[in-house]
Short mmCIF file of C-alpha atoms in Angstrom, two decimals:
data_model
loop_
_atom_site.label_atom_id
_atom_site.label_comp_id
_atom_site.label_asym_id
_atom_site.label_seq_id
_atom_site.Cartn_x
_atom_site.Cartn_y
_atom_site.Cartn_z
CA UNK A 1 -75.48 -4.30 -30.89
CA UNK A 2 -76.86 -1.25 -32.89
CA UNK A 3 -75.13 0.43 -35.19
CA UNK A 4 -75.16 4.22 -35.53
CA UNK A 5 -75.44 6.28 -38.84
CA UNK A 6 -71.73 7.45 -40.02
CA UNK A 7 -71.79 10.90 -40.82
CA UNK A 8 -68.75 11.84 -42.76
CA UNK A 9 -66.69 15.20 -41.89
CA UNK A 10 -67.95 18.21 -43.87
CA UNK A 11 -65.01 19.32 -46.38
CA UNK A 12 -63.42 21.93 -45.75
CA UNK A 13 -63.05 24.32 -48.76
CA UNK A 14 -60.04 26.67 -48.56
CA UNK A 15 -61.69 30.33 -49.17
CA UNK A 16 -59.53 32.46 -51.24
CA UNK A 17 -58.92 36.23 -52.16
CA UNK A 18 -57.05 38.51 -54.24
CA UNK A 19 -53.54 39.05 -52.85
CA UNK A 20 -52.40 42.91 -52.72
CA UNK A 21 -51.18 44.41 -56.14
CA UNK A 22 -47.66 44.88 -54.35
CA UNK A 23 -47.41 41.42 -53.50
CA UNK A 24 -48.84 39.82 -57.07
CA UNK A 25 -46.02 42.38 -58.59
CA UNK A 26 -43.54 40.90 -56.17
CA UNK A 27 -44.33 37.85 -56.91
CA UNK A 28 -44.14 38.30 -60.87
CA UNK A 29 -48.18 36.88 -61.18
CA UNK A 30 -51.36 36.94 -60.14
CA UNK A 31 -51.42 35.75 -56.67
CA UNK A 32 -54.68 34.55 -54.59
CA UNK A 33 -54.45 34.34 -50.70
CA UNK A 34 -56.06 31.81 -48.68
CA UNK A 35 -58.84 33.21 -46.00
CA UNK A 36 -59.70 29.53 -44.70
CA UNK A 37 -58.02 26.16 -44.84
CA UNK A 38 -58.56 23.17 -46.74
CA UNK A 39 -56.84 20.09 -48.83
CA UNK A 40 -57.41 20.92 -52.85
CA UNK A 41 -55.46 18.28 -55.29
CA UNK A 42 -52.80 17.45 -52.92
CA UNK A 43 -52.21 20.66 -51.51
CA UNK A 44 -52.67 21.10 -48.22
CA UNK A 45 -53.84 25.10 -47.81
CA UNK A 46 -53.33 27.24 -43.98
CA UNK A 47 -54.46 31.24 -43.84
CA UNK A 48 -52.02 32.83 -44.82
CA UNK A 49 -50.79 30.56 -47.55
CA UNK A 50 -50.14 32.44 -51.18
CA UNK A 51 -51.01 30.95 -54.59
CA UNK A 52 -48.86 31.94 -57.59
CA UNK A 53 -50.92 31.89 -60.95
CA UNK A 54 -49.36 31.35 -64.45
CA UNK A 55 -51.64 32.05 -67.22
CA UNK A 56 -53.23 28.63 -69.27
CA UNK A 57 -53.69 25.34 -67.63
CA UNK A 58 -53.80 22.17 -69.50
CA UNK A 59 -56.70 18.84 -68.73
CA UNK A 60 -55.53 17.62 -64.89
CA UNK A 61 -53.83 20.83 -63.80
CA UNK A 62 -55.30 23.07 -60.31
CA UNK A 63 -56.27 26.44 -61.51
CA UNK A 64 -57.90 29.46 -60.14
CA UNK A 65 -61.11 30.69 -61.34
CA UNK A 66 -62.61 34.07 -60.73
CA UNK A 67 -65.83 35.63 -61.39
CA UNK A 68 -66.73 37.55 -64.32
CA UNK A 69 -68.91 39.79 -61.65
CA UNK A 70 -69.27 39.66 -57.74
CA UNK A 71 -67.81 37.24 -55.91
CA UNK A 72 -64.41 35.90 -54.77
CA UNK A 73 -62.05 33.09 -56.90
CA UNK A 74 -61.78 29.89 -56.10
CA UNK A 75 -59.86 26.56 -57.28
CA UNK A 76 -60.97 24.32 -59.81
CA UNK A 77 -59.47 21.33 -62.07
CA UNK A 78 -59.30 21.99 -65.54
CA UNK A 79 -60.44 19.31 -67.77
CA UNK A 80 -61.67 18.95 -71.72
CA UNK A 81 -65.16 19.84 -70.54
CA UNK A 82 -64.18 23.04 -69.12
CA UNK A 83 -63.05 23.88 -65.65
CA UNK A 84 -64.23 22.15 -62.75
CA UNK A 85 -65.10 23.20 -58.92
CA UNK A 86 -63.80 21.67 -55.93
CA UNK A 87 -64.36 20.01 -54.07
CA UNK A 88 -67.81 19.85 -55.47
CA UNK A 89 -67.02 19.12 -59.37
CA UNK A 90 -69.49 20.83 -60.56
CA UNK A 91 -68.99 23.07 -63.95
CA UNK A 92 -67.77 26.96 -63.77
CA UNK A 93 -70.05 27.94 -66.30
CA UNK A 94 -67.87 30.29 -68.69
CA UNK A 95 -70.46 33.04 -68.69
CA UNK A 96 -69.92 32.82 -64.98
CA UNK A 97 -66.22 32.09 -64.08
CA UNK A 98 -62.95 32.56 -66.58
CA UNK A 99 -60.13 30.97 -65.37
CA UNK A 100 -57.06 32.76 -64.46
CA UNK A 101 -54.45 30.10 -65.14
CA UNK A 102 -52.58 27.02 -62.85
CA UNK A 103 -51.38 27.03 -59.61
CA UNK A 104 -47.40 27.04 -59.68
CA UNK A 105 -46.43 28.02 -56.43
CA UNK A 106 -47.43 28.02 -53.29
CA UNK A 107 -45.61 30.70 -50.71
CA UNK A 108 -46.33 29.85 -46.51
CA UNK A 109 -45.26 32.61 -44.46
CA UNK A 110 -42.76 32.24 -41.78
CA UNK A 111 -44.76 30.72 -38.71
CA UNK A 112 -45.06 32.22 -35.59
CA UNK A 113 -44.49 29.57 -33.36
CA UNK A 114 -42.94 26.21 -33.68
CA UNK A 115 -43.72 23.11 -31.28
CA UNK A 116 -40.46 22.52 -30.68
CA UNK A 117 -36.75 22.83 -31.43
CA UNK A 118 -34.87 20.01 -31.80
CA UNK A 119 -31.74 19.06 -31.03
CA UNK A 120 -28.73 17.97 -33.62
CA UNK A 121 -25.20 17.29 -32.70
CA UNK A 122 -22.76 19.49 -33.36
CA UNK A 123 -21.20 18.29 -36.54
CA UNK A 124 -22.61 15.96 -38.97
CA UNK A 125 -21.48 12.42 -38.41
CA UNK A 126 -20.08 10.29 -41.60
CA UNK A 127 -21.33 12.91 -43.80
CA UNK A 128 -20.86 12.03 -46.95
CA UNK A 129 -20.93 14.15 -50.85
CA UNK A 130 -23.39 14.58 -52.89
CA UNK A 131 -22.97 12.17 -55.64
CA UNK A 132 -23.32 13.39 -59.17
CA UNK A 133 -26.57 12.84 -59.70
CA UNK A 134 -27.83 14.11 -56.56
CA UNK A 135 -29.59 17.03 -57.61
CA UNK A 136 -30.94 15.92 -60.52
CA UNK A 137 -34.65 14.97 -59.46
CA UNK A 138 -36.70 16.50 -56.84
CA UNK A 139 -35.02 19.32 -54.24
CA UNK A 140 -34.74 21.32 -51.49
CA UNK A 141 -32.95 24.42 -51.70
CA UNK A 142 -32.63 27.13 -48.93
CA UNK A 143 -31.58 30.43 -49.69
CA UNK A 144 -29.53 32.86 -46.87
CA UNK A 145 -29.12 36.53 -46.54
CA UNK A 146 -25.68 36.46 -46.75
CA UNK A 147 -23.07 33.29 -46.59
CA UNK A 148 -24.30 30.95 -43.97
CA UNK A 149 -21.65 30.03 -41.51
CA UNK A 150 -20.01 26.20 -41.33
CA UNK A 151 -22.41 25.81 -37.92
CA UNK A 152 -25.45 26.39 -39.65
CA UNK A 153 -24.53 24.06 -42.93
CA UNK A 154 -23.63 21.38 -40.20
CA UNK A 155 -26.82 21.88 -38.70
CA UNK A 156 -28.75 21.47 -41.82
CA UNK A 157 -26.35 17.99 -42.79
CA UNK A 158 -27.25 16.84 -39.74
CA UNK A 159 -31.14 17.13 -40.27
CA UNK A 160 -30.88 16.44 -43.91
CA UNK A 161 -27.82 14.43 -44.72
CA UNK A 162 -25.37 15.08 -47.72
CA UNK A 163 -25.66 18.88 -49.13
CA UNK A 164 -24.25 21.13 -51.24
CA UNK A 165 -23.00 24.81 -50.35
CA UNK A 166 -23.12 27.40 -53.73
CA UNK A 167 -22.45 30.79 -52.23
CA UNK A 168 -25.56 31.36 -49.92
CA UNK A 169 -27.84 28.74 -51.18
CA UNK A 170 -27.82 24.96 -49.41
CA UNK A 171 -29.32 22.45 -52.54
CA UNK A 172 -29.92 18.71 -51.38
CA UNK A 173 -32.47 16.10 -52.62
CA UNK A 174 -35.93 16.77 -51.37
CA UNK A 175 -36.38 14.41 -47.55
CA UNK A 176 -38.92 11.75 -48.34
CA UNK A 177 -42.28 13.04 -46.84
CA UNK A 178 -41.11 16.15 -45.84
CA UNK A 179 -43.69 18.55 -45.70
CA UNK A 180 -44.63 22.02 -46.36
CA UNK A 181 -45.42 22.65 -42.55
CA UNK A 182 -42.07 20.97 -41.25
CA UNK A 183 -39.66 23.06 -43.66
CA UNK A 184 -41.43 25.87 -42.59
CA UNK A 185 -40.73 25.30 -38.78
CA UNK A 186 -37.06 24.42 -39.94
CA UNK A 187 -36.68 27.51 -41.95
CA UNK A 188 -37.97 29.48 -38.61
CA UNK A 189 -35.80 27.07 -36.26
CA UNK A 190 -32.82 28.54 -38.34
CA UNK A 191 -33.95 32.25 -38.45
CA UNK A 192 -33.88 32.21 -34.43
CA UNK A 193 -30.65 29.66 -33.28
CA UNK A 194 -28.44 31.53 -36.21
CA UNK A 195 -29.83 34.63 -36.56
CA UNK A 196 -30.15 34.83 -40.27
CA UNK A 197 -32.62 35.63 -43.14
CA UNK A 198 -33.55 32.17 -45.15
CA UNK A 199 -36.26 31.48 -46.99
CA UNK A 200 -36.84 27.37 -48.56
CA UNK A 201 -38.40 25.97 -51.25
CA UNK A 202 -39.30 22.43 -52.76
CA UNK A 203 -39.91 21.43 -56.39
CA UNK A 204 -39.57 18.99 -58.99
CA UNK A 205 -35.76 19.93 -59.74
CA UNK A 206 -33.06 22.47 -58.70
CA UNK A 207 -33.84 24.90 -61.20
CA UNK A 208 -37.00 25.34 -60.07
CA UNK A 209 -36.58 25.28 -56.17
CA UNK A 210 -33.95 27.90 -56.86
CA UNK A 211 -36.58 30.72 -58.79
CA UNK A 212 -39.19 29.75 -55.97
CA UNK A 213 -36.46 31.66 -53.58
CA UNK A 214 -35.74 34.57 -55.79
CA UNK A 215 -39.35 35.31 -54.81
CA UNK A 216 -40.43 34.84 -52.06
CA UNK A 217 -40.40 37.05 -48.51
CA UNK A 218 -38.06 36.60 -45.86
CA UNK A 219 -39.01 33.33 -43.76
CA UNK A 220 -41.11 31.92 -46.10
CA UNK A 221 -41.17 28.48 -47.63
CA UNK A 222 -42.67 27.14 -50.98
CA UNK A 223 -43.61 24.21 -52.75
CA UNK A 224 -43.90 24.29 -56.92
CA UNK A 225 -46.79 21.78 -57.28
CA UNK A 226 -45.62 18.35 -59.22
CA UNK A 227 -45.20 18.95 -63.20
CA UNK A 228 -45.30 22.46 -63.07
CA UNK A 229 -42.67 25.47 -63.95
CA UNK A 230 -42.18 28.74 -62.59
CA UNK A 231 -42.41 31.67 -65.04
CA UNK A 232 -40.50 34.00 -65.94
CA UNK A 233 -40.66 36.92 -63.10
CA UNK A 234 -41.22 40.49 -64.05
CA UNK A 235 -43.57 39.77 -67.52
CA UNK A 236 -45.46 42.49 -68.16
CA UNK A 237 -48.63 41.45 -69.04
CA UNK A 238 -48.86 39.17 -66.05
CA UNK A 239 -48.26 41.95 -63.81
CA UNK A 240 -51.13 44.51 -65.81
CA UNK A 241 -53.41 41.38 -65.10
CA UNK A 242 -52.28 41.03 -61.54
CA UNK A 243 -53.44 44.69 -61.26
CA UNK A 244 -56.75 44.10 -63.01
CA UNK A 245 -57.68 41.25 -60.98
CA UNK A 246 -56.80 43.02 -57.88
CA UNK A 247 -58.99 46.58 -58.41
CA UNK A 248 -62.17 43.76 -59.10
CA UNK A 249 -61.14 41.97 -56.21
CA UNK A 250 -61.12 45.44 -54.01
CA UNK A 251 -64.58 46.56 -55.92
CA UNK A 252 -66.25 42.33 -54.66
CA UNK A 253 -64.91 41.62 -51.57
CA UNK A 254 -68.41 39.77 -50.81
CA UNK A 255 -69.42 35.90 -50.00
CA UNK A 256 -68.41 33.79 -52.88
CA UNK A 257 -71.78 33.58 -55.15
CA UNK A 258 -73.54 30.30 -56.60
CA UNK A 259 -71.73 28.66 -59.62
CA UNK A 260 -74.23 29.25 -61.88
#
């Protein structure tokens, strides 16, 4: 029996650009917007998808890097030698590329289409409360338009388990292996059976799941990557940058250049 040469799957690396100035200013940052998908650090990246940026990074954290010149940004990892391309890994020279800052959020839009809706009984069976310390790690919050009706919060206990209702928010623990994709069909399954506005988010704690929604557009979902914090919205000097990077963004809209 021969065997054949393995040749490995190219990577696919996500291809980014400037957001609009309105939507960086919405946002309360610098935001990038992905052109073409890919898998960075553990995030998973569709067209479409929106990347918050908070000035500074420390070693191990995603940031964006743009170019002092031509050319379009692009993610790196920061590290004590100075930030680092990927996929490839190699060096953003400094003359070359200044980094922007980390990657704290990251906005999907609503989706178009979903592959199906499913099914969930009418009222939650044995649902039970949340216990104190519920909501004290990881969660999921979704935010409404308005006070969501007992159907709707029966809906999402049936799907999700144990929740808790404050005004027009739903908080639970984040699902194990829930992913950005499958909140973002929920979020749409929602919109259309209910007919309400509802955006989600995920992040390390309530606090933080909670500012993702004061932010984001209607139907949308976020995730706050692991270990990082939302700023505070509205700064001005992230929003002057936000317009900076945005008229040099406009003036290069070209091929992302060489590295070096």
């Amino acid at each position: 029996m021969l065997l054949q040469a393995f040749s490995p799957a190219p990577l696919q690396v996500p291809s980014l650009v400037f957001a609009d100035a309105a939507v960086s200013a919405r946002m309360g940052g610098v935001c990038v917007e992905v052109r073409a998908p890919g898998e960075i650090h553990g995030l998973s990246l569709f067209p479409g998808d929106l990347l918050l940026v908070d000035p500074g990074a420390k070693d191990g954290e995603l940031v964006v890097v743009a170019p002092r010149g031509r050319g379009r940004p692009m993610l790196a990892l920061q590290t004590a030698e100075g930030a680092m391309a990927l996929p490839s890994g190699v060096r953003c020279t400094p003359s070359r590329w200044q980094v922007l800052g980390r990657v704290v959020l990251q906005q999907r839009p609503q989706p178009q289409s979903m592959d199906k809706v499913l099914a969930f009984p009418a009222r939650a069976q044995a649902l039970l409360p949340l216990t104190p310390g519920s909501l004290e790690g990881a969660a999921l919050v979704f935010r409404f338009w308005g006070a969501p009706s007992s159907e709707l919060v029966d809906h999402v206990a049936a799907r999700f388990g144990a929740l808790k209702l404050q005004g027009a928010e739903l908080q639970l623990p984040r699902p194990k292996g829930h992913s950005l994709e499958q909140l973002g069909d929920f979020a749409r399954e929602l919109g259309v059976r209910f007919g309400v506005r509802v955006v989600a988010s995920i992040a390390d704690d309530l606090a933080s799941a909670q500012s993702a929604c004061q932010v984001l557009a209607p139907g949308a979902v976020a995730l706050v990557p692991h270990g990082q914090e939302l700023p505070e919205p509205g700064l001005e000097q992230e929003l002057f940058l936000a317009s900076e990077m945005n008229t040099v963004a406009r003036e290069t809209q070209v091929p992302q250049l060489a590295l070096f």
